[in-house]
């Protein structure tokens, strides 16, 4: 029988003793265990719920599979999933892949941290410190009986199989003393997505410059010529350099190739290196065959870049966005190589996707002007292609690049992998 955390919602008072016990036992200054509270203001018309959550040491952990450096490992004796701090790059990819918000950035050390199930205590026959610290017995560790009812009702079938059992799910709400419509809460109107770009600018620049480099190579091949060497080498160099600024431990970047078999991020990096080597060799050796190989590798690279994000969001329907690198790459290749019909077709798709996403969300957004700018640039270029008035005007090329760069920014704004905080809040909100 599997063992794991057993949480009784009826017994939890939200005291955070479990979180404190975890930190004291392991000497951490991060909070691997978090107690989520719904209706923290204790409104009388709503019920108060607590949920103590840390790493669930899943049977099929997406964090471990996606880790490019192999820093996340499993002890098959206890089932604990833990981090080898000496292998961690600080890329934070695991924080995207875990829907339970279990992995925390350790900003002082440039790496990440998480619950290790107090693995040393388990091996000695003890229990995790968080369970020992719980004063009400709400959190314990033992043999699991039912791990499906609550987890699968809150999350779609994640196939992660978390080692977690939750009991005492409250279906009833308190007596409504005050009519819901009469209850007034203090609510400050906020713009959605504010601050979501923090720490992501290096990724935005890396993925966009990579798309631009692939576009330059592929469009040159279609025109029957070699790319301008200084331009291409500059774009590739800046692209590779920008990717390092995202890492908490840049000197360990070479470890990103350690998990090519399972990690989309590892595959992205190795395909990027192959693309760079073949593109540079094609120009230096003036070899058409290498240019063809580089162009094909480049298109595969764009798919690999998109797969990094779809892997993190694989619990939803496939994330189809106007700012995806493959779609953006095809658009720029069409424009640079003078394929007007193809450019207008892809541009129309991107405009429709942008408009649909805006109307589906209908939320205030700091980046609303950026969305309009992206659409306006595409419309101007499509009109120019239709009339045929200009022939590769540098101003229009600049507008295209800026417009697609804004589209890439919007992609990161809209990227929203499943997260326990949002899911739990929506779950109880919809049931009450």
JSON list of N, CA and C in Angstrom, two decimals, residues 36-111:
[
{"chain": "A", "resi": 36, "resn": "UNK", "atom": "N", "xyz": [-3.40, 27.07, 2.82]},
{"chain": "A", "resi": 36, "resn": "UNK", "atom": "CA", "xyz": [-4.27, 27.93, 2.03]},
{"chain": "A", "resi": 36, "resn": "UNK", "atom": "C", "xyz": [-5.60, 28.11, 2.77]},
{"chain": "A", "resi": 37, "resn": "UNK", "atom": "N", "xyz": [-6.10, 29.32, 2.78]},
{"chain": "A", "resi": 37, "resn": "UNK", "atom": "CA", "xyz": [-7.37, 29.61, 3.44]},
{"chain": "A", "resi": 37, "resn": "UNK", "atom": "C", "xyz": [-8.32, 30.28, 2.46]},
{"chain": "A", "resi": 38, "resn": "UNK", "atom": "N", "xyz": [-9.51, 29.71, 2.35]},
{"chain": "A", "resi": 38, "resn": "UNK", "atom": "CA", "xyz": [-10.55, 30.35, 1.55]},
{"chain": "A", "resi": 38, "resn": "UNK", "atom": "C", "xyz": [-11.48, 31.11, 2.49]},
{"chain": "A", "resi": 39, "resn": "UNK", "atom": "N", "xyz": [-11.86, 32.32, 2.11]},
{"chain": "A", "resi": 39, "resn": "UNK", "atom": "CA", "xyz": [-12.65, 33.23, 2.94]},
{"chain": "A", "resi": 39, "resn": "UNK", "atom": "C", "xyz": [-11.86, 33.61, 4.18]},
{"chain": "A", "resi": 40, "resn": "UNK", "atom": "N", "xyz": [-10.66, 34.13, 3.95]},
{"chain": "A", "resi": 40, "resn": "UNK", "atom": "CA", "xyz": [-9.76, 34.52, 5.03]},
{"chain": "A", "resi": 40, "resn": "UNK", "atom": "C", "xyz": [-10.35, 35.64, 5.88]},
{"chain": "A", "resi": 41, "resn": "UNK", "atom": "N", "xyz": [-11.27, 36.43, 5.28]},
{"chain": "A", "resi": 41, "resn": "UNK", "atom": "CA", "xyz": [-11.90, 37.52, 6.03]},
{"chain": "A", "resi": 41, "resn": "UNK", "atom": "C", "xyz": [-13.04, 37.02, 6.92]},
{"chain": "A", "resi": 42, "resn": "UNK", "atom": "N", "xyz": [-13.37, 35.71, 6.82]},
{"chain": "A", "resi": 42, "resn": "UNK", "atom": "CA", "xyz": [-14.44, 35.10, 7.63]},
{"chain": "A", "resi": 42, "resn": "UNK", "atom": "C", "xyz": [-15.77, 35.81, 7.45]},
{"chain": "A", "resi": 43, "resn": "UNK", "atom": "N", "xyz": [-16.14, 36.05, 6.20]},
{"chain": "A", "resi": 43, "resn": "UNK", "atom": "CA", "xyz": [-17.45, 36.63, 5.93]},
{"chain": "A", "resi": 43, "resn": "UNK", "atom": "C", "xyz": [-18.53, 35.68, 6.42]},
{"chain": "A", "resi": 44, "resn": "UNK", "atom": "N", "xyz": [-19.55, 36.21, 7.06]},
{"chain": "A", "resi": 44, "resn": "UNK", "atom": "CA", "xyz": [-20.57, 35.37, 7.68]},
{"chain": "A", "resi": 44, "resn": "UNK", "atom": "C", "xyz": [-21.43, 34.63, 6.68]},
{"chain": "A", "resi": 45, "resn": "UNK", "atom": "N", "xyz": [-21.44, 35.08, 5.45]},
{"chain": "A", "resi": 45, "resn": "UNK", "atom": "CA", "xyz": [-22.25, 34.40, 4.42]},
{"chain": "A", "resi": 45, "resn": "UNK", "atom": "C", "xyz": [-21.52, 33.25, 3.78]},
{"chain": "A", "resi": 46, "resn": "UNK", "atom": "N", "xyz": [-20.24, 33.09, 4.07]},
{"chain": "A", "resi": 46, "resn": "UNK", "atom": "CA", "xyz": [-19.44, 32.06, 3.44]},
{"chain": "A", "resi": 46, "resn": "UNK", "atom": "C", "xyz": [-18.76, 31.19, 4.49]},
{"chain": "A", "resi": 47, "resn": "UNK", "atom": "N", "xyz": [-18.38, 29.99, 4.08]},
{"chain": "A", "resi": 47, "resn": "UNK", "atom": "CA", "xyz": [-17.66, 29.09, 4.99]},
{"chain": "A", "resi": 47, "resn": "UNK", "atom": "C", "xyz": [-16.16, 29.37, 4.92]},
{"chain": "A", "resi": 48, "resn": "UNK", "atom": "N", "xyz": [-15.46, 29.02, 5.99]},
{"chain": "A", "resi": 48, "resn": "UNK", "atom": "CA", "xyz": [-14.00, 29.16, 6.04]},
{"chain": "A", "resi": 48, "resn": "UNK", "atom": "C", "xyz": [-13.38, 27.78, 5.82]},
{"chain": "A", "resi": 49, "resn": "UNK", "atom": "N", "xyz": [-12.43, 27.69, 4.90]},
{"chain": "A", "resi": 49, "resn": "UNK", "atom": "CA", "xyz": [-11.78, 26.42, 4.61]},
{"chain": "A", "resi": 49, "resn": "UNK", "atom": "C", "xyz": [-10.27, 26.58, 4.70]},
{"chain": "A", "resi": 50, "resn": "UNK", "atom": "N", "xyz": [-9.61, 25.55, 5.21]},
{"chain": "A", "resi": 50, "resn": "UNK", "atom": "CA", "xyz": [-8.14, 25.52, 5.24]},
{"chain": "A", "resi": 50, "resn": "UNK", "atom": "C", "xyz": [-7.67, 24.29, 4.48]},
{"chain": "A", "resi": 51, "resn": "UNK", "atom": "N", "xyz": [-6.52, 24.42, 3.85]},
{"chain": "A", "resi": 51, "resn": "UNK", "atom": "CA", "xyz": [-5.92, 23.28, 3.17]},
{"chain": "A", "resi": 51, "resn": "UNK", "atom": "C", "xyz": [-4.41, 23.37, 3.32]},
{"chain": "A", "resi": 52, "resn": "UNK", "atom": "N", "xyz": [-3.82, 22.42, 4.04]},
{"chain": "A", "resi": 52, "resn": "UNK", "atom": "CA", "xyz": [-2.37, 22.36, 4.22]},
{"chain": "A", "resi": 52, "resn": "UNK", "atom": "C", "xyz": [-1.76, 21.58, 3.06]},
{"chain": "A", "resi": 53, "resn": "UNK", "atom": "N", "xyz": [-0.86, 22.22, 2.35]},
{"chain": "A", "resi": 53, "resn": "UNK", "atom": "CA", "xyz": [-0.35, 21.60, 1.13]},
{"chain": "A", "resi": 53, "resn": "UNK", "atom": "C", "xyz": [1.17, 21.79, 1.02]},
{"chain": "A", "resi": 54, "resn": "UNK", "atom": "N", "xyz": [1.85, 20.71, 0.69]},
{"chain": "A", "resi": 54, "resn": "UNK", "atom": "CA", "xyz": [3.29, 20.76, 0.38]},
{"chain": "A", "resi": 54, "resn": "UNK", "atom": "C", "xyz": [3.49, 19.86, -0.83]},
{"chain": "A", "resi": 55, "resn": "UNK", "atom": "N", "xyz": [4.69, 19.38, -1.03]},
{"chain": "A", "resi": 55, "resn": "UNK", "atom": "CA", "xyz": [4.92, 18.42, -2.11]},
{"chain": "A", "resi": 55, "resn": "UNK", "atom": "C", "xyz": [4.16, 17.14, -1.80]},
{"chain": "A", "resi": 56, "resn": "UNK", "atom": "N", "xyz": [3.44, 16.63, -2.78]},
{"chain": "A", "resi": 56, "resn": "UNK", "atom": "CA", "xyz": [2.66, 15.41, -2.58]},
{"chain": "A", "resi": 56, "resn": "UNK", "atom": "C", "xyz": [3.41, 14.15, -3.01]},
{"chain": "A", "resi": 57, "resn": "UNK", "atom": "N", "xyz": [4.68, 14.31, -3.40]},
{"chain": "A", "resi": 57, "resn": "UNK", "atom": "CA", "xyz": [5.54, 13.19, -3.75]},
{"chain": "A", "resi": 57, "resn": "UNK", "atom": "C", "xyz": [4.80, 12.21, -4.67]},
{"chain": "A", "resi": 58, "resn": "UNK", "atom": "N", "xyz": [4.36, 12.77, -5.79]},
{"chain": "A", "resi": 58, "resn": "UNK", "atom": "CA", "xyz": [3.51, 12.05, -6.75]},
{"chain": "A", "resi": 58, "resn": "UNK", "atom": "C", "xyz": [4.18, 10.80, -7.29]},
{"chain": "A", "resi": 59, "resn": "UNK", "atom": "N", "xyz": [3.35, 9.86, -7.69]},
{"chain": "A", "resi": 59, "resn": "UNK", "atom": "CA", "xyz": [3.87, 8.64, -8.31]},
{"chain": "A", "resi": 59, "resn": "UNK", "atom": "C", "xyz": [4.48, 8.95, -9.68]},
{"chain": "A", "resi": 60, "resn": "UNK", "atom": "N", "xyz": [3.89, 9.93, -10.39]},
{"chain": "A", "resi": 60, "resn": "UNK", "atom": "CA", "xyz": [4.42, 10.36, -11.69]},
{"chain": "A", "resi": 60, "resn": "UNK", "atom": "C", "xyz": [4.68, 11.86, -11.64]},
{"chain": "A", "resi": 61, "resn": "UNK", "atom": "N", "xyz": [5.70, 12.28, -10.92]},
{"chain": "A", "resi": 61, "resn": "UNK", "atom": "CA", "xyz": [5.93, 13.72, -10.71]},
{"chain": "A", "resi": 61, "resn": "UNK", "atom": "C", "xyz": [6.37, 14.44, -11.99]},
{"chain": "A", "resi": 62, "resn": "UNK", "atom": "N", "xyz": [5.61, 15.45, -12.40]},
{"chain": "A", "resi": 62, "resn": "UNK", "atom": "CA", "xyz": [5.96, 16.22, -13.59]},
{"chain": "A", "resi": 62, "resn": "UNK", "atom": "C", "xyz": [7.18, 17.09, -13.33]},
{"chain": "A", "resi": 63, "resn": "UNK", "atom": "N", "xyz": [7.40, 17.48, -12.08]},
{"chain": "A", "resi": 63, "resn": "UNK", "atom": "CA", "xyz": [8.58, 18.29, -11.75]},
{"chain": "A", "resi": 63, "resn": "UNK", "atom": "C", "xyz": [9.86, 17.52, -12.02]},
{"chain": "A", "resi": 64, "resn": "UNK", "atom": "N", "xyz": [9.88, 16.26, -11.60]},
{"chain": "A", "resi": 64, "resn": "UNK", "atom": "CA", "xyz": [11.06, 15.41, -11.78]},
{"chain": "A", "resi": 64, "resn": "UNK", "atom": "C", "xyz": [11.30, 15.12, -13.26]},
{"chain": "A", "resi": 65, "resn": "UNK", "atom": "N", "xyz": [10.22, 14.80, -13.97]},
{"chain": "A", "resi": 65, "resn": "UNK", "atom": "CA", "xyz": [10.35, 14.47, -15.39]},
{"chain": "A", "resi": 65, "resn": "UNK", "atom": "C", "xyz": [10.82, 15.67, -16.20]},
{"chain": "A", "resi": 66, "resn": "UNK", "atom": "N", "xyz": [10.34, 16.86, -15.85]},
{"chain": "A", "resi": 66, "resn": "UNK", "atom": "CA", "xyz": [10.67, 18.04, -16.63]},
{"chain": "A", "resi": 66, "resn": "UNK", "atom": "C", "xyz": [11.98, 18.69, -16.27]},
{"chain": "A", "resi": 67, "resn": "UNK", "atom": "N", "xyz": [12.57, 18.35, -15.14]},
{"chain": "A", "resi": 67, "resn": "UNK", "atom": "CA", "xyz": [13.82, 18.99, -14.69]},
{"chain": "A", "resi": 67, "resn": "UNK", "atom": "C", "xyz": [14.95, 18.74, -15.68]},
{"chain": "A", "resi": 68, "resn": "UNK", "atom": "N", "xyz": [15.53, 19.78, -16.27]},
{"chain": "A", "resi": 68, "resn": "UNK", "atom": "CA", "xyz": [16.56, 19.57, -17.30]},
{"chain": "A", "resi": 68, "resn": "UNK", "atom": "C", "xyz": [17.90, 19.09, -16.76]},
{"chain": "A", "resi": 69, "resn": "UNK", "atom": "N", "xyz": [18.16, 19.36, -15.48]},
{"chain": "A", "resi": 69, "resn": "UNK", "atom": "CA", "xyz": [19.49, 19.05, -14.95]},
{"chain": "A", "resi": 69, "resn": "UNK", "atom": "C", "xyz": [19.53, 17.76, -14.14]},
{"chain": "A", "resi": 70, "resn": "UNK", "atom": "N", "xyz": [18.37, 17.13, -13.92]},
{"chain": "A", "resi": 70, "resn": "UNK", "atom": "CA", "xyz": [18.33, 15.92, -13.11]},
{"chain": "A", "resi": 70, "resn": "UNK", "atom": "C", "xyz": [18.49, 16.21, -11.63]},
{"chain": "A", "resi": 71, "resn": "UNK", "atom": "N", "xyz": [18.23, 17.47, -11.22]},
{"chain": "A", "resi": 71, "resn": "UNK", "atom": "CA", "xyz": [18.37, 17.84, -9.80]},
{"chain": "A", "resi": 71, "resn": "UNK", "atom": "C", "xyz": [17.28, 17.21, -8.95]},
{"chain": "A", "resi": 72, "resn": "UNK", "atom": "N", "xyz": [16.11, 16.98, -9.54]},
{"chain": "A", "resi": 72, "resn": "UNK", "atom": "CA", "xyz": [15.02, 16.35, -8.80]},
{"chain": "A", "resi": 72, "resn": "UNK", "atom": "C", "xyz": [15.15, 14.83, -8.91]},
{"chain": "A", "resi": 73, "resn": "UNK", "atom": "N", "xyz": [15.13, 14.16, -7.78]},
{"chain": "A", "resi": 73, "resn": "UNK", "atom": "CA", "xyz": [15.35, 12.72, -7.74]},
{"chain": "A", "resi": 73, "resn": "UNK", "atom": "C", "xyz": [14.34, 12.07, -6.79]},
{"chain": "A", "resi": 74, "resn": "UNK", "atom": "N", "xyz": [14.26, 10.75, -6.84]},
{"chain": "A", "resi": 74, "resn": "UNK", "atom": "CA", "xyz": [13.33, 10.02, -5.98]},
{"chain": "A", "resi": 74, "resn": "UNK", "atom": "C", "xyz": [14.08, 8.95, -5.18]},
{"chain": "A", "resi": 75, "resn": "UNK", "atom": "N", "xyz": [13.70, 8.83, -3.91]},
{"chain": "A", "resi": 75, "resn": "UNK", "atom": "CA", "xyz": [14.14, 7.72, -3.08]},
{"chain": "A", "resi": 75, "resn": "UNK", "atom": "C", "xyz": [13.06, 6.65, -3.20]},
{"chain": "A", "resi": 76, "resn": "UNK", "atom": "N", "xyz": [13.34, 5.58, -3.91]},
{"chain": "A", "resi": 76, "resn": "UNK", "atom": "CA", "xyz": [12.33, 4.55, -4.16]},
{"chain": "A", "resi": 76, "resn": "UNK", "atom": "C", "xyz": [11.98, 3.76, -2.91]},
{"chain": "A", "resi": 77, "resn": "UNK", "atom": "N", "xyz": [12.80, 3.88, -1.87]},
{"chain": "A", "resi": 77, "resn": "UNK", "atom": "CA", "xyz": [12.50, 3.20, -0.62]},
{"chain": "A", "resi": 77, "resn": "UNK", "atom": "C", "xyz": [11.36, 3.87, 0.13]},
{"chain": "A", "resi": 78, "resn": "UNK", "atom": "N", "xyz": [11.40, 5.19, 0.20]},
{"chain": "A", "resi": 78, "resn": "UNK", "atom": "CA", "xyz": [10.38, 5.95, 0.94]},
{"chain": "A", "resi": 78, "resn": "UNK", "atom": "C", "xyz": [9.37, 6.63, 0.01]},
{"chain": "A", "resi": 79, "resn": "UNK", "atom": "N", "xyz": [9.72, 6.75, -1.26]},
{"chain": "A", "resi": 79, "resn": "UNK", "atom": "CA", "xyz": [8.85, 7.45, -2.21]},
{"chain": "A", "resi": 79, "resn": "UNK", "atom": "C", "xyz": [9.09, 8.95, -2.24]},
{"chain": "A", "resi": 80, "resn": "UNK", "atom": "N", "xyz": [10.03, 9.45, -1.45]},
{"chain": "A", "resi": 80, "resn": "UNK", "atom": "CA", "xyz": [10.28, 10.88, -1.37]},
{"chain": "A", "resi": 80, "resn": "UNK", "atom": "C", "xyz": [10.90, 11.42, -2.66]},
{"chain": "A", "resi": 81, "resn": "UNK", "atom": "N", "xyz": [10.39, 12.56, -3.11]},
{"chain": "A", "resi": 81, "resn": "UNK", "atom": "CA", "xyz": [10.99, 13.29, -4.23]},
{"chain": "A", "resi": 81, "resn": "UNK", "atom": "C", "xyz": [11.74, 14.46, -3.62]},
{"chain": "A", "resi": 82, "resn": "UNK", "atom": "N", "xyz": [13.04, 14.56, -3.89]},
{"chain": "A", "resi": 82, "resn": "UNK", "atom": "CA", "xyz": [13.85, 15.59, -3.26]},
{"chain": "A", "resi": 82, "resn": "UNK", "atom": "C", "xyz": [14.76, 16.25, -4.28]},
{"chain": "A", "resi": 83, "resn": "UNK", "atom": "N", "xyz": [15.40, 17.34, -3.87]},
{"chain": "A", "resi": 83, "resn": "UNK", "atom": "CA", "xyz": [16.26, 18.13, -4.76]},
{"chain": "A", "resi": 83, "resn": "UNK", "atom": "C", "xyz": [17.72, 17.98, -4.38]},
{"chain": "A", "resi": 84, "resn": "UNK", "atom": "N", "xyz": [18.55, 17.68, -5.36]},
{"chain": "A", "resi": 84, "resn": "UNK", "atom": "CA", "xyz": [20.00, 17.71, -5.18]},
{"chain": "A", "resi": 84, "resn": "UNK", "atom": "C", "xyz": [20.44, 19.15, -5.45]},
{"chain": "A", "resi": 85, "resn": "UNK", "atom": "N", "xyz": [20.73, 19.89, -4.40]},
{"chain": "A", "resi": 85, "resn": "UNK", "atom": "CA", "xyz": [21.02, 21.31, -4.52]},
{"chain": "A", "resi": 85, "resn": "UNK", "atom": "C", "xyz": [22.24, 21.60, -5.39]},
{"chain": "A", "resi": 86, "resn": "UNK", "atom": "N", "xyz": [23.14, 20.63, -5.51]},
{"chain": "A", "resi": 86, "resn": "UNK", "atom": "CA", "xyz": [24.36, 20.85, -6.28]},
{"chain": "A", "resi": 86, "resn": "UNK", "atom": "C", "xyz": [24.14, 20.67, -7.78]},
{"chain": "A", "resi": 87, "resn": "UNK", "atom": "N", "xyz": [22.97, 20.19, -8.15]},
{"chain": "A", "resi": 87, "resn": "UNK", "atom": "CA", "xyz": [22.65, 20.04, -9.58]},
{"chain": "A", "resi": 87, "resn": "UNK", "atom": "C", "xyz": [21.63, 21.07, -10.07]},
{"chain": "A", "resi": 88, "resn": "UNK", "atom": "N", "xyz": [20.97, 21.74, -9.15]},
{"chain": "A", "resi": 88, "resn": "UNK", "atom": "CA", "xyz": [19.90, 22.67, -9.51]},
{"chain": "A", "resi": 88, "resn": "UNK", "atom": "C", "xyz": [20.46, 23.89, -10.24]},
{"chain": "A", "resi": 89, "resn": "UNK", "atom": "N", "xyz": [19.82, 24.25, -11.36]},
{"chain": "A", "resi": 89, "resn": "UNK", "atom": "CA", "xyz": [20.23, 25.41, -12.16]},
{"chain": "A", "resi": 89, "resn": "UNK", "atom": "C", "xyz": [19.56, 26.69, -11.69]},
{"chain": "A", "resi": 90, "resn": "UNK", "atom": "N", "xyz": [18.46, 26.54, -10.98]},
{"chain": "A", "resi": 90, "resn": "UNK", "atom": "CA", "xyz": [17.66, 27.71, -10.63]},
{"chain": "A", "resi": 90, "resn": "UNK", "atom": "C", "xyz": [16.86, 28.22, -11.80]},
{"chain": "A", "resi": 91, "resn": "UNK", "atom": "N", "xyz": [16.47, 27.31, -12.73]},
{"chain": "A", "resi": 91, "resn": "UNK", "atom": "CA", "xyz": [15.70, 27.72, -13.91]},
{"chain": "A", "resi": 91, "resn": "UNK", "atom": "C", "xyz": [14.22, 27.91, -13.58]},
{"chain": "A", "resi": 92, "resn": "UNK", "atom": "N", "xyz": [13.78, 27.36, -12.45]},
{"chain": "A", "resi": 92, "resn": "UNK", "atom": "CA", "xyz": [12.39, 27.47, -11.98]},
{"chain": "A", "resi": 92, "resn": "UNK", "atom": "C", "xyz": [11.37, 26.78, -12.88]},
{"chain": "A", "resi": 93, "resn": "UNK", "atom": "N", "xyz": [11.81, 25.93, -13.79]},
{"chain": "A", "resi": 93, "resn": "UNK", "atom": "CA", "xyz": [10.88, 25.24, -14.67]},
{"chain": "A", "resi": 93, "resn": "UNK", "atom": "C", "xyz": [9.97, 24.31, -13.86]},
{"chain": "A", "resi": 94, "resn": "UNK", "atom": "N", "xyz": [10.50, 23.75, -12.80]},
{"chain": "A", "resi": 94, "resn": "UNK", "atom": "CA", "xyz": [9.71, 22.85, -11.95]},
{"chain": "A", "resi": 94, "resn": "UNK", "atom": "C", "xyz": [8.56, 23.58, -11.27]},
{"chain": "A", "resi": 95, "resn": "UNK", "atom": "N", "xyz": [8.72, 24.88, -11.01]},
{"chain": "A", "resi": 95, "resn": "UNK", "atom": "CA", "xyz": [7.64, 25.63, -10.37]},
{"chain": "A", "resi": 95, "resn": "UNK", "atom": "C", "xyz": [6.45, 25.79, -11.33]},
{"chain": "A", "resi": 96, "resn": "UNK", "atom": "N", "xyz": [6.71, 25.80, -12.62]},
{"chain": "A", "resi": 96, "resn": "UNK", "atom": "CA", "xyz": [5.63, 25.82, -13.61]},
{"chain": "A", "resi": 96, "resn": "UNK", "atom": "C", "xyz": [4.93, 24.47, -13.69]},
{"chain": "A", "resi": 97, "resn": "UNK", "atom": "N", "xyz": [5.73, 23.41, -13.60]},
{"chain": "A", "resi": 97, "resn": "UNK", "atom": "CA", "xyz": [5.20, 22.07, -13.87]},
{"chain": "A", "resi": 97, "resn": "UNK", "atom": "C", "xyz": [4.40, 21.50, -12.71]},
{"chain": "A", "resi": 98, "resn": "UNK", "atom": "N", "xyz": [4.62, 22.00, -11.51]},
{"chain": "A", "resi": 98, "resn": "UNK", "atom": "CA", "xyz": [3.90, 21.49, -10.34]},
{"chain": "A", "resi": 98, "resn": "UNK", "atom": "C", "xyz": [2.61, 22.27, -10.12]},
{"chain": "A", "resi": 99, "resn": "UNK", "atom": "N", "xyz": [1.45, 21.62, -10.20]},
{"chain": "A", "resi": 99, "resn": "UNK", "atom": "CA", "xyz": [0.19, 22.33, -10.01]},
{"chain": "A", "resi": 99, "resn": "UNK", "atom": "C", "xyz": [-0.13, 22.61, -8.54]},
{"chain": "A", "resi": 100, "resn": "UNK", "atom": "N", "xyz": [0.67, 22.05, -7.62]},
{"chain": "A", "resi": 100, "resn": "UNK", "atom": "CA", "xyz": [0.39, 22.17, -6.20]},
{"chain": "A", "resi": 100, "resn": "UNK", "atom": "C", "xyz": [1.17, 23.29, -5.51]},
{"chain": "A", "resi": 101, "resn": "UNK", "atom": "N", "xyz": [1.90, 24.08, -6.29]},
{"chain": "A", "resi": 101, "resn": "UNK", "atom": "CA", "xyz": [2.66, 25.19, -5.72]},
{"chain": "A", "resi": 101, "resn": "UNK", "atom": "C", "xyz": [3.63, 24.70, -4.64]},
{"chain": "A", "resi": 102, "resn": "UNK", "atom": "N", "xyz": [4.19, 23.52, -4.88]},
{"chain": "A", "resi": 102, "resn": "UNK", "atom": "CA", "xyz": [5.01, 22.87, -3.84]},
{"chain": "A", "resi": 102, "resn": "UNK", "atom": "C", "xyz": [6.47, 23.27, -3.88]},
{"chain": "A", "resi": 103, "resn": "UNK", "atom": "N", "xyz": [6.93, 23.81, -4.99]},
{"chain": "A", "resi": 103, "resn": "UNK", "atom": "CA", "xyz": [8.35, 24.13, -5.14]},
{"chain": "A", "resi": 103, "resn": "UNK", "atom": "C", "xyz": [8.53, 25.65, -5.05]},
{"chain": "A", "resi": 104, "resn": "UNK", "atom": "N", "xyz": [9.42, 26.07, -4.17]},
{"chain": "A", "resi": 104, "resn": "UNK", "atom": "CA", "xyz": [9.59, 27.49, -3.88]},
{"chain": "A", "resi": 104, "resn": "UNK", "atom": "C", "xyz": [10.97, 27.98, -4.33]},
{"chain": "A", "resi": 105, "resn": "UNK", "atom": "N", "xyz": [11.03, 29.13, -5.00]},
{"chain": "A", "resi": 105, "resn": "UNK", "atom": "CA", "xyz": [12.33, 29.71, -5.35]},
{"chain": "A", "resi": 105, "resn": "UNK", "atom": "C", "xyz": [13.10, 30.10, -4.09]},
{"chain": "A", "resi": 106, "resn": "UNK", "atom": "N", "xyz": [14.37, 29.76, -4.07]},
{"chain": "A", "resi": 106, "resn": "UNK", "atom": "CA", "xyz": [15.25, 30.10, -2.95]},
{"chain": "A", "resi": 106, "resn": "UNK", "atom": "C", "xyz": [16.17, 31.21, -3.45]},
{"chain": "A", "resi": 107, "resn": "UNK", "atom": "N", "xyz": [15.69, 32.46, -3.34]},
{"chain": "A", "resi": 107, "resn": "UNK", "atom": "CA", "xyz": [16.35, 33.57, -4.00]},
{"chain": "A", "resi": 107, "resn": "UNK", "atom": "C", "xyz": [17.76, 33.81, -3.48]},
{"chain": "A", "resi": 108, "resn": "UNK", "atom": "N", "xyz": [18.01, 33.54, -2.21]},
{"chain": "A", "resi": 108, "resn": "UNK", "atom": "CA", "xyz": [19.35, 33.76, -1.66]},
{"chain": "A", "resi": 108, "resn": "UNK", "atom": "C", "xyz": [20.38, 32.86, -2.31]},
{"chain": "A", "resi": 109, "resn": "UNK", "atom": "N", "xyz": [20.00, 31.62, -2.55]},
{"chain": "A", "resi": 109, "resn": "UNK", "atom": "CA", "xyz": [20.94, 30.64, -3.10]},
{"chain": "A", "resi": 109, "resn": "UNK", "atom": "C", "xyz": [20.83, 30.49, -4.61]},
{"chain": "A", "resi": 110, "resn": "UNK", "atom": "N", "xyz": [19.81, 31.09, -5.21]},
{"chain": "A", "resi": 110, "resn": "UNK", "atom": "CA", "xyz": [19.65, 30.99, -6.66]},
{"chain": "A", "resi": 110, "resn": "UNK", "atom": "C", "xyz": [19.11, 29.66, -7.12]},
{"chain": "A", "resi": 111, "resn": "UNK", "atom": "N", "xyz": [18.55, 28.87, -6.20]},
{"chain": "A", "resi": 111, "resn": "UNK", "atom": "CA", "xyz": [18.01, 27.56, -6.57]},
{"chain": "A", "resi": 111, "resn": "UNK", "atom": "C", "xyz": [16.56, 27.47, -6.08]}
]
